[in-house]
CSV table of C-alpha atoms in Angstrom, one decimal:
chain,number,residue,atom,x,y,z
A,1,UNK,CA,-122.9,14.4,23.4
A,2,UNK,CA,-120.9,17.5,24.7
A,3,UNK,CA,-122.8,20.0,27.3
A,4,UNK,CA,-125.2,22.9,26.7
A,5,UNK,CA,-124.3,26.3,26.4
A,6,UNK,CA,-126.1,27.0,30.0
A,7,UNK,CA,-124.2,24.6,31.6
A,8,UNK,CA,-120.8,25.4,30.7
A,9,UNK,CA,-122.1,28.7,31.3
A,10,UNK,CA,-122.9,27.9,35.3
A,11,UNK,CA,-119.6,25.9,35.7
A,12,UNK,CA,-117.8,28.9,34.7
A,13,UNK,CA,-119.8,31.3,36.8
A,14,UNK,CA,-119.6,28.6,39.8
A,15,UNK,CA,-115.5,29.2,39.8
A,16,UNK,CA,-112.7,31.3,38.6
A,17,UNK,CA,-109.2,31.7,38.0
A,18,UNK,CA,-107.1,33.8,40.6
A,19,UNK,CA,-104.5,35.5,39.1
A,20,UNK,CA,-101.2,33.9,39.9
A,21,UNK,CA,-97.7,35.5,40.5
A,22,UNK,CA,-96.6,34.2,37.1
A,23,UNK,CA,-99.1,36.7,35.5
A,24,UNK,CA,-98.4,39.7,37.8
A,25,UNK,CA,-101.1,38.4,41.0
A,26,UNK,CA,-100.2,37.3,44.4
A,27,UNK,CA,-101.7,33.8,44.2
A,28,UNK,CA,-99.5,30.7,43.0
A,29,UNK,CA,-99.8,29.4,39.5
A,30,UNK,CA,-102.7,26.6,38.6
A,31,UNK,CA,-105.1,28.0,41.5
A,32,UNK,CA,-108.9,28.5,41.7
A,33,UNK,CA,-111.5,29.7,44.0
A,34,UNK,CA,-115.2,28.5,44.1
A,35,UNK,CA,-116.9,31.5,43.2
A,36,UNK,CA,-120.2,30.4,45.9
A,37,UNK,CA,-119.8,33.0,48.4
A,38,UNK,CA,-120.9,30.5,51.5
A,39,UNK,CA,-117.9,28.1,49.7
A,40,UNK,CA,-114.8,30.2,48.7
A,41,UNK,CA,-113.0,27.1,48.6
A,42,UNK,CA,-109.3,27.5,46.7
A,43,UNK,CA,-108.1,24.1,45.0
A,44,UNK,CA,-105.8,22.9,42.1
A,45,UNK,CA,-106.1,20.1,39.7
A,46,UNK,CA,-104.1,18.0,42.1
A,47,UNK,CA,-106.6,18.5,45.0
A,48,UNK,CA,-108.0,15.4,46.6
A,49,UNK,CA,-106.3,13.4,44.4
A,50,UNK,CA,-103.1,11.3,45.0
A,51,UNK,CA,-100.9,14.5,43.5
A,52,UNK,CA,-102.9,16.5,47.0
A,53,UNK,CA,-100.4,19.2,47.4
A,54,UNK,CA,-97.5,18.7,45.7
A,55,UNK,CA,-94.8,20.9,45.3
A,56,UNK,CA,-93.4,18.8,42.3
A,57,UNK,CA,-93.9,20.4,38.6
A,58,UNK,CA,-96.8,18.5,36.8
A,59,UNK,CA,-94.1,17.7,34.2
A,60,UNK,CA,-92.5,15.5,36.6
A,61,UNK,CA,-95.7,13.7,37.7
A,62,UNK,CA,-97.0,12.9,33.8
A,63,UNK,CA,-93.0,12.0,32.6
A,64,UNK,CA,-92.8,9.7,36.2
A,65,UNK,CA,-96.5,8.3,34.7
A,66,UNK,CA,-95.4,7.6,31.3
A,67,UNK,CA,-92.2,5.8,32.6
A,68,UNK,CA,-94.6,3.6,34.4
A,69,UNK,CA,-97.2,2.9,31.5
A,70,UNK,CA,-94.5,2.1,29.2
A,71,UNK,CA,-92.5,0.2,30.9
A,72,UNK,CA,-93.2,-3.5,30.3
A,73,UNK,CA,-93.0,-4.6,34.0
A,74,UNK,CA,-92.5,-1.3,36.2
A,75,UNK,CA,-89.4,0.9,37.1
A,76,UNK,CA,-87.9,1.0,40.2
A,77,UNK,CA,-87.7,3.8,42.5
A,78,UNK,CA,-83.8,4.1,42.1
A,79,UNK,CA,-84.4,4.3,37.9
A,80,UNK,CA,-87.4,6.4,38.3
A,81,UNK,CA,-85.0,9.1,40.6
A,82,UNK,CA,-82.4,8.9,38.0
A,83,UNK,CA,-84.8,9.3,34.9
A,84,UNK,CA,-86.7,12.3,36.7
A,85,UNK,CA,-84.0,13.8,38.5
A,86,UNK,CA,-85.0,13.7,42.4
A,87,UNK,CA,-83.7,11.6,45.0
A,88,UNK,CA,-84.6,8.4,45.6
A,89,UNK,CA,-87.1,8.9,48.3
A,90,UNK,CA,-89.1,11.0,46.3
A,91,UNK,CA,-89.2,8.8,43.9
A,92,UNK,CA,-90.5,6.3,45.8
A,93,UNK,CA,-93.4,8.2,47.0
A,94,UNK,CA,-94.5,9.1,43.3
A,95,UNK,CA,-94.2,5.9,42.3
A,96,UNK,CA,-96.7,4.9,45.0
A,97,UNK,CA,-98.8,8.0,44.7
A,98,UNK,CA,-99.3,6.8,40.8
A,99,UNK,CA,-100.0,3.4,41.9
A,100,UNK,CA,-102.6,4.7,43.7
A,101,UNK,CA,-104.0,6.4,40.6
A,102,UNK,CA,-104.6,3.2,39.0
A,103,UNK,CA,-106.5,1.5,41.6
A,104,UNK,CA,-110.0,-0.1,40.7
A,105,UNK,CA,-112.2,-0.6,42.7
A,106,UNK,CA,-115.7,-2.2,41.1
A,107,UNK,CA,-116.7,-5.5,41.4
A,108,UNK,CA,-116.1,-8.0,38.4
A,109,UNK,CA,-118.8,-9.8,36.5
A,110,UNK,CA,-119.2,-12.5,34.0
A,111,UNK,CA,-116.9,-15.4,34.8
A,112,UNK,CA,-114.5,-14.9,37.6
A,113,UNK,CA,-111.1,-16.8,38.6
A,114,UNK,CA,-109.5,-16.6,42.1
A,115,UNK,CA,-106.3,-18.3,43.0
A,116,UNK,CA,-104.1,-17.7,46.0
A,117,UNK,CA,-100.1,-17.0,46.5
A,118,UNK,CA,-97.0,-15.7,48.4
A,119,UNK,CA,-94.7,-13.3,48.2
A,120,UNK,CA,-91.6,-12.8,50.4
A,121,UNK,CA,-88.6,-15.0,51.1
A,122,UNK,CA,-88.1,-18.0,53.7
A,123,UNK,CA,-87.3,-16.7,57.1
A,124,UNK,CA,-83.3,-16.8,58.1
A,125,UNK,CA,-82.5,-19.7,60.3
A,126,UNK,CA,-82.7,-19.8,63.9
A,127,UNK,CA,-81.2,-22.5,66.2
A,128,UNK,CA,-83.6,-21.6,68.3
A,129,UNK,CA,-86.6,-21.3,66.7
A,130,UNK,CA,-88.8,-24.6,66.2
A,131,UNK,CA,-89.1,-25.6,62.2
A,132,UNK,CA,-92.2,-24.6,60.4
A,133,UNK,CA,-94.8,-26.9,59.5
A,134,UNK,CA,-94.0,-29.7,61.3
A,135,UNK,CA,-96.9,-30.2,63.2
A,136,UNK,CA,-96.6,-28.4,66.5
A,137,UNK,CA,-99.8,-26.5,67.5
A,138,UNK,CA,-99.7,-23.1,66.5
A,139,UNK,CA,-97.1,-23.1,64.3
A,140,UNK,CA,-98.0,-22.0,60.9
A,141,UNK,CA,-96.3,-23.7,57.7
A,142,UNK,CA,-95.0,-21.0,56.4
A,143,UNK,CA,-93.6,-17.2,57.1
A,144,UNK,CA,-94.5,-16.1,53.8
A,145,UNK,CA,-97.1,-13.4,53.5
A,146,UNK,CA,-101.0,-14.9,51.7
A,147,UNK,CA,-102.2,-13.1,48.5
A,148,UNK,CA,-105.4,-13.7,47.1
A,149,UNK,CA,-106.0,-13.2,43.3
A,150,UNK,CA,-109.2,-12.4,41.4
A,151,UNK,CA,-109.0,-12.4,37.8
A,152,UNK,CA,-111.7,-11.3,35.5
A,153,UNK,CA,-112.3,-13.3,31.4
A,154,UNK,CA,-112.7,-11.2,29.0
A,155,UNK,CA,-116.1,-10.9,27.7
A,156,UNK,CA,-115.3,-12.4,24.4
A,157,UNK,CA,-111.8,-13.1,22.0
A,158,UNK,CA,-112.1,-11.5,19.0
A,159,UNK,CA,-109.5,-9.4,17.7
A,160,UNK,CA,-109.2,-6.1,20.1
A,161,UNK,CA,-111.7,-6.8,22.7
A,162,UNK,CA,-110.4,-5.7,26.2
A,163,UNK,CA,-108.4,-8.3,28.3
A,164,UNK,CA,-110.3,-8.4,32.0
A,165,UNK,CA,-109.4,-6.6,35.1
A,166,UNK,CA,-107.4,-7.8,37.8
A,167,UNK,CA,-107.2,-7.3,41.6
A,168,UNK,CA,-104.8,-8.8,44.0
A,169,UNK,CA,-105.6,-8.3,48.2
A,170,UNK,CA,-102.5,-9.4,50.9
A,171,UNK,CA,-104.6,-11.6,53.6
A,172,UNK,CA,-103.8,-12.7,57.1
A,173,UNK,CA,-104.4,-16.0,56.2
A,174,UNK,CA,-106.1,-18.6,53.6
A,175,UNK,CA,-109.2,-18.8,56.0
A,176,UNK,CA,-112.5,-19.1,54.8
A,177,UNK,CA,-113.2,-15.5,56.3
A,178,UNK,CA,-110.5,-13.6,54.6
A,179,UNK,CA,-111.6,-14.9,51.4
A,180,UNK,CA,-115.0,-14.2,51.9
A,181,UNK,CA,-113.8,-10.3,52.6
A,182,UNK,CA,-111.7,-9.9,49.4
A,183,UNK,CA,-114.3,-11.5,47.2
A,184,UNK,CA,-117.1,-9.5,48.3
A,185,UNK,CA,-115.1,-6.6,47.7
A,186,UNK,CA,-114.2,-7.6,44.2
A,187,UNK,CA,-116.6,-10.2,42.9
A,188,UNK,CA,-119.9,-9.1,42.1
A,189,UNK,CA,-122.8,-12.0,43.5
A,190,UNK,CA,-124.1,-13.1,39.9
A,191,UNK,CA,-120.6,-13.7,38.6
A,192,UNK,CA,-119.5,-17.1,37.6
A,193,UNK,CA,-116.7,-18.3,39.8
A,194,UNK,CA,-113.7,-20.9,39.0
A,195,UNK,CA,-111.0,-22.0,41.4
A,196,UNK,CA,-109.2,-24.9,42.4
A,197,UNK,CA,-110.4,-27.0,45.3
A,198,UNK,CA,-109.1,-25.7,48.6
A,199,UNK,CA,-111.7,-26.0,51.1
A,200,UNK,CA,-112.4,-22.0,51.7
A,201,UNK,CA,-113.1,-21.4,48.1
A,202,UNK,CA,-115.5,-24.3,48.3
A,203,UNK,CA,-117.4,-23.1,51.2
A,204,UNK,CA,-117.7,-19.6,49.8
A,205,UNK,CA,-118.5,-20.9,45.9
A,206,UNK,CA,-122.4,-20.8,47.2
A,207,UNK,CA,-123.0,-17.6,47.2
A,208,UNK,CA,-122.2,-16.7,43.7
A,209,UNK,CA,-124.8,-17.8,41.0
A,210,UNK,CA,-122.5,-20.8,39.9
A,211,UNK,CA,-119.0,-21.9,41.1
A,212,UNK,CA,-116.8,-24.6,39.1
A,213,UNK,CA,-113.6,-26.2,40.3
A,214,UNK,CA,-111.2,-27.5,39.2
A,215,UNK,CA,-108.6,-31.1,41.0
A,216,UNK,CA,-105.5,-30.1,41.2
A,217,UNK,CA,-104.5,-32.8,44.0
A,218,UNK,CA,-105.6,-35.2,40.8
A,219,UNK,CA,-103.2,-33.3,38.3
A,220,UNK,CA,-107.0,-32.1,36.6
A,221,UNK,CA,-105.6,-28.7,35.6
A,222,UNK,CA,-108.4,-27.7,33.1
A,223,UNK,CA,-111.7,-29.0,32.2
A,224,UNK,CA,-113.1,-27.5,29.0
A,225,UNK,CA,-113.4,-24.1,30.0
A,226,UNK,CA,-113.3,-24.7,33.6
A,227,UNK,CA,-109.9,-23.6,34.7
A,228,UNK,CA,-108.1,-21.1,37.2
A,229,UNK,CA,-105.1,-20.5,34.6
A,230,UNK,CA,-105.7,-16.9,34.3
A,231,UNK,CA,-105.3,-16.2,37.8
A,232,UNK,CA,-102.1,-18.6,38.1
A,233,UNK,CA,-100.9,-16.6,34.9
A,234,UNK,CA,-101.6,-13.1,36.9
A,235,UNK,CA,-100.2,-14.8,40.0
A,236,UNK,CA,-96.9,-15.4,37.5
A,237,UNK,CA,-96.5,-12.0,36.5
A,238,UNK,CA,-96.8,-10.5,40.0
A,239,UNK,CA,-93.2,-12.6,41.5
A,240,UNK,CA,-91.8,-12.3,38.1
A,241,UNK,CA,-92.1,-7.9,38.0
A,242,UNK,CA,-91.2,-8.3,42.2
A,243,UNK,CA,-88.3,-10.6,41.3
A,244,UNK,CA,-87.2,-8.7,38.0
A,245,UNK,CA,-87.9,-5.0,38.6
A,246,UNK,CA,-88.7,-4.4,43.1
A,247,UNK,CA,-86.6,-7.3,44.0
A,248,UNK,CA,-88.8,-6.9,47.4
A,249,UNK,CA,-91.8,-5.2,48.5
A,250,UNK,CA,-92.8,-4.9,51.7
A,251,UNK,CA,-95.9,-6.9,53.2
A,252,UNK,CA,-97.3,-3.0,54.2
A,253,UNK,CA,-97.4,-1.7,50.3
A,254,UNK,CA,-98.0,-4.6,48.5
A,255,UNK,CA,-101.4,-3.9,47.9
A,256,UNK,CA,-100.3,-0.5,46.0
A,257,UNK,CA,-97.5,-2.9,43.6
A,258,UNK,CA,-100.0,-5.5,43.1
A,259,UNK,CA,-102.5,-2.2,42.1
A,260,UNK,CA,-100.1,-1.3,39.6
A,261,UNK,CA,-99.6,-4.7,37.9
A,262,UNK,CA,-103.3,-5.1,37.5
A,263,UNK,CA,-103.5,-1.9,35.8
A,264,UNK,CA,-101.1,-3.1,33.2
A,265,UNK,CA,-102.5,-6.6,33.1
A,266,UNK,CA,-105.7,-5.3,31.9
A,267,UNK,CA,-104.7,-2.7,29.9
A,268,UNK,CA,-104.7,-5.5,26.5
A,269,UNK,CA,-106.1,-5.8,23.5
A,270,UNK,CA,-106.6,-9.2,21.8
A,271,UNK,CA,-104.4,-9.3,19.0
A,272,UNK,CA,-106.0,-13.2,17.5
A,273,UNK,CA,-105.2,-16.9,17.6
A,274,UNK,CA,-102.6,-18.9,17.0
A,275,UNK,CA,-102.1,-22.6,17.1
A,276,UNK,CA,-99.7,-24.2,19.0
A,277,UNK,CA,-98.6,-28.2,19.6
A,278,UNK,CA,-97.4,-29.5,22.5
A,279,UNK,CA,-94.2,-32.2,23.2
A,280,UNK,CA,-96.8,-34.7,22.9
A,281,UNK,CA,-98.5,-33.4,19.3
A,282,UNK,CA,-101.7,-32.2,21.2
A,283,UNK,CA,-102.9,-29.1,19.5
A,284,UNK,CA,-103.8,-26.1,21.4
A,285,UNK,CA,-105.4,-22.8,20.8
A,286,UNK,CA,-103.3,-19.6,22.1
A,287,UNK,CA,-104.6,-16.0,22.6
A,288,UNK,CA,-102.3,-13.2,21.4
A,289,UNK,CA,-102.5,-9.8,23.1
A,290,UNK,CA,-101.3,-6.7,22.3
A,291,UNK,CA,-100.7,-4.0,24.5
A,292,UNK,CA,-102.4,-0.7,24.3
A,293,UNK,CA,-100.6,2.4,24.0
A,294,UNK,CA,-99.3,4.2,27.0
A,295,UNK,CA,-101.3,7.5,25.4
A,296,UNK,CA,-104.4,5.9,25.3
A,297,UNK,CA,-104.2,4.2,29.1
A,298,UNK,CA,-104.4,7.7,30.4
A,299,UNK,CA,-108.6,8.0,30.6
A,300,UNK,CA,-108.3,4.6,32.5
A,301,UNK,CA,-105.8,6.2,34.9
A,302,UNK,CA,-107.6,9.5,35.7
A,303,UNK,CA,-110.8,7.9,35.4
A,304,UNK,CA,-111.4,7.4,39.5
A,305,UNK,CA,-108.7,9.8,40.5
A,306,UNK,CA,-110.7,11.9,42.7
A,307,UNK,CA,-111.4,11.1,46.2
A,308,UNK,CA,-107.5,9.0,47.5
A,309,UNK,CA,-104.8,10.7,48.8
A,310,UNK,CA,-101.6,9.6,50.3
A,311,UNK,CA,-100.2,10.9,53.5
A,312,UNK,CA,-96.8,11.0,55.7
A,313,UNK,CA,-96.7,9.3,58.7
A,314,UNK,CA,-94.4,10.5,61.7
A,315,UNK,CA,-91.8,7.4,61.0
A,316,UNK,CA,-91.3,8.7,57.3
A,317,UNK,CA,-93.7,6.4,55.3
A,318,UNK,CA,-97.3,6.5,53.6
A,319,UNK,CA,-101.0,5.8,54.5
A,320,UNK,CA,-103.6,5.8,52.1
A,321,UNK,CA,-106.7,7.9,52.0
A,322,UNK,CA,-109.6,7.0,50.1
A,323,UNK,CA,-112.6,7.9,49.4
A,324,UNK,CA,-113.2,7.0,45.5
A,325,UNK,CA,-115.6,9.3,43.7
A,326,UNK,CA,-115.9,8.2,40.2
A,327,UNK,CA,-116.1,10.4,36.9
A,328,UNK,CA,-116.2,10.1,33.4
């Protein structure tokens, strides 16, 4: 249902449009004034938002958006300069600043997969640094950096229902602590959780209203509808677009990459079923998605723009400001 007549009437009244120098006034072009005399506050479109005083064309911003949304598994910032015309630098810092756009952050419902992972290369050798993981005190087994994964099932597979959100959080480590953190962050308490059977996600599968695993140490990958394949399937496209398309991402921004691959991993549509038969003859059902148009993603990308912001630090990089406030 649209709004009344009185209430567009007091949003109008409540602000105004200052006359910029495009149109003969002294203000710049785009800006507005709250019309509250104890208020008086002057903003853009772009205020509090992760486009918080740019000096970039909007044209830039929506052609560096659509880029992203169409592409299949990102651009880089080197392609993205090239397409838009600005250096590199900048390029990287709207490409992050969109990232940011597309973060979610509610909690996830209904049946619920987590899975963990790494990122990053092995460590160059050093004669005089001791081996990893071979069993000195201390010494962790790897100098890869943890992700955690949280996958969402869709509600239901008929043909076009909504493929189920994604999140992926870097951790210190696999402890029973961090994942507690990321999954009350993303996981809402009634959901139905699946994993594999490290010992963390045991410990933690209590406080949800059910929690399946699955053996893996037993070669038990799936059992009926008890599985964790979505989240290794997620976990697959995240070092496939870093090895394909980033080629590296650092441990400080992975969050924002992984923000935009989630984006695009729930932005499907089931297109039906097909059958399929292993080596061995076994039959097995498939899911075919389709992806939805890059025109039709923008709602889902403004939807929670409001509220993060992205800011220089003295060395030349970004910090992230947020403070979500949700419309639509």
């Amino acid at each position: 249902m649209g709004e009344g007549p009185q209430l567009s009437r007091l949003r109008t009244q409540a602000l105004h449009n200052l006359t910029g120098r495009d149109a003969g006034g002294r203000s710049r072009p785009g800006l507005y004034q709250c019309s509250n005399g104890h208020c008086r506050l002057q903003f853009t479109v772009t205020t509090r938002t992760p486009l918080h005083s740019t000096k970039l064309p909007l044209r830039v911003w929506l052609t560096g958006l659509w880029l992203i949304l169409q592409a299949d598994k990102g651009i880089s910032s080197v392609r993205l300069a090239e397409a838009l015309g600005v250096s590199q630098p900048t390029a990287w810092r709207i490409g992050h600043a969109l990232r940011l756009l597309m973060t979610r952050e509610q909690q996830f419902g209904g049946t619920v997969e987590i899975d963990e992972f790494y990122i990053g290369g092995s460590p160059r050798k050093d004669a005089d640094r001791p081996r990893l993981g071979r069993g000195r005190k201390g010494q962790p087994r790897t100098a890869k950096t943890p992700v955690l994964a949280v996958v969402q099932r869709p509600e239901e597979l008929v043909e076009g229902a909504p493929a189920g959100e994604a999140r992926a959080k870097v951790v210190d480590d696999l402890s029973e602590s961090e994942a507690r953190r990321v999954l009350a962050q993303s996981v809402d308490p009634s959901a139905h959780l699946m994993s594999d059977e490290w010992k963390s996600f045991l410990s933690i599968g209590e406080a949800f209203a059910a929690h399946d695993t699955v053996r893996h140490s037993e070669r038990e990958y799936a059992r009926g509808t008890v599985h964790a394949n979505s989240a290794e399937g997620f976990n697959d496209r995240v070092r496939r677009t870093v090895a394909g398309v980033f080629h590296h991402i650092s441990q400080r921004h992975a969050d924002l990459y992984f923000n935009e691959i989630a984006f695009r991993w729930s932005q499907r549509a089931v297109a039906g079923r097909a059958r399929r038969r292993t080596r061995k003859g076994r039959e097995l059902v498939r899911t075919l998605w389709s992806r939805v148009r890059p025109a039709l993603q923008l709602h889902a990308v403004f939807q929670s723009a409001v509220g993060r912001q992205l800011r220089q630090t003295r060395s030349g990089g970004i910090a992230v400001k947020s403070a979500v406030a949700v419309f639509g």
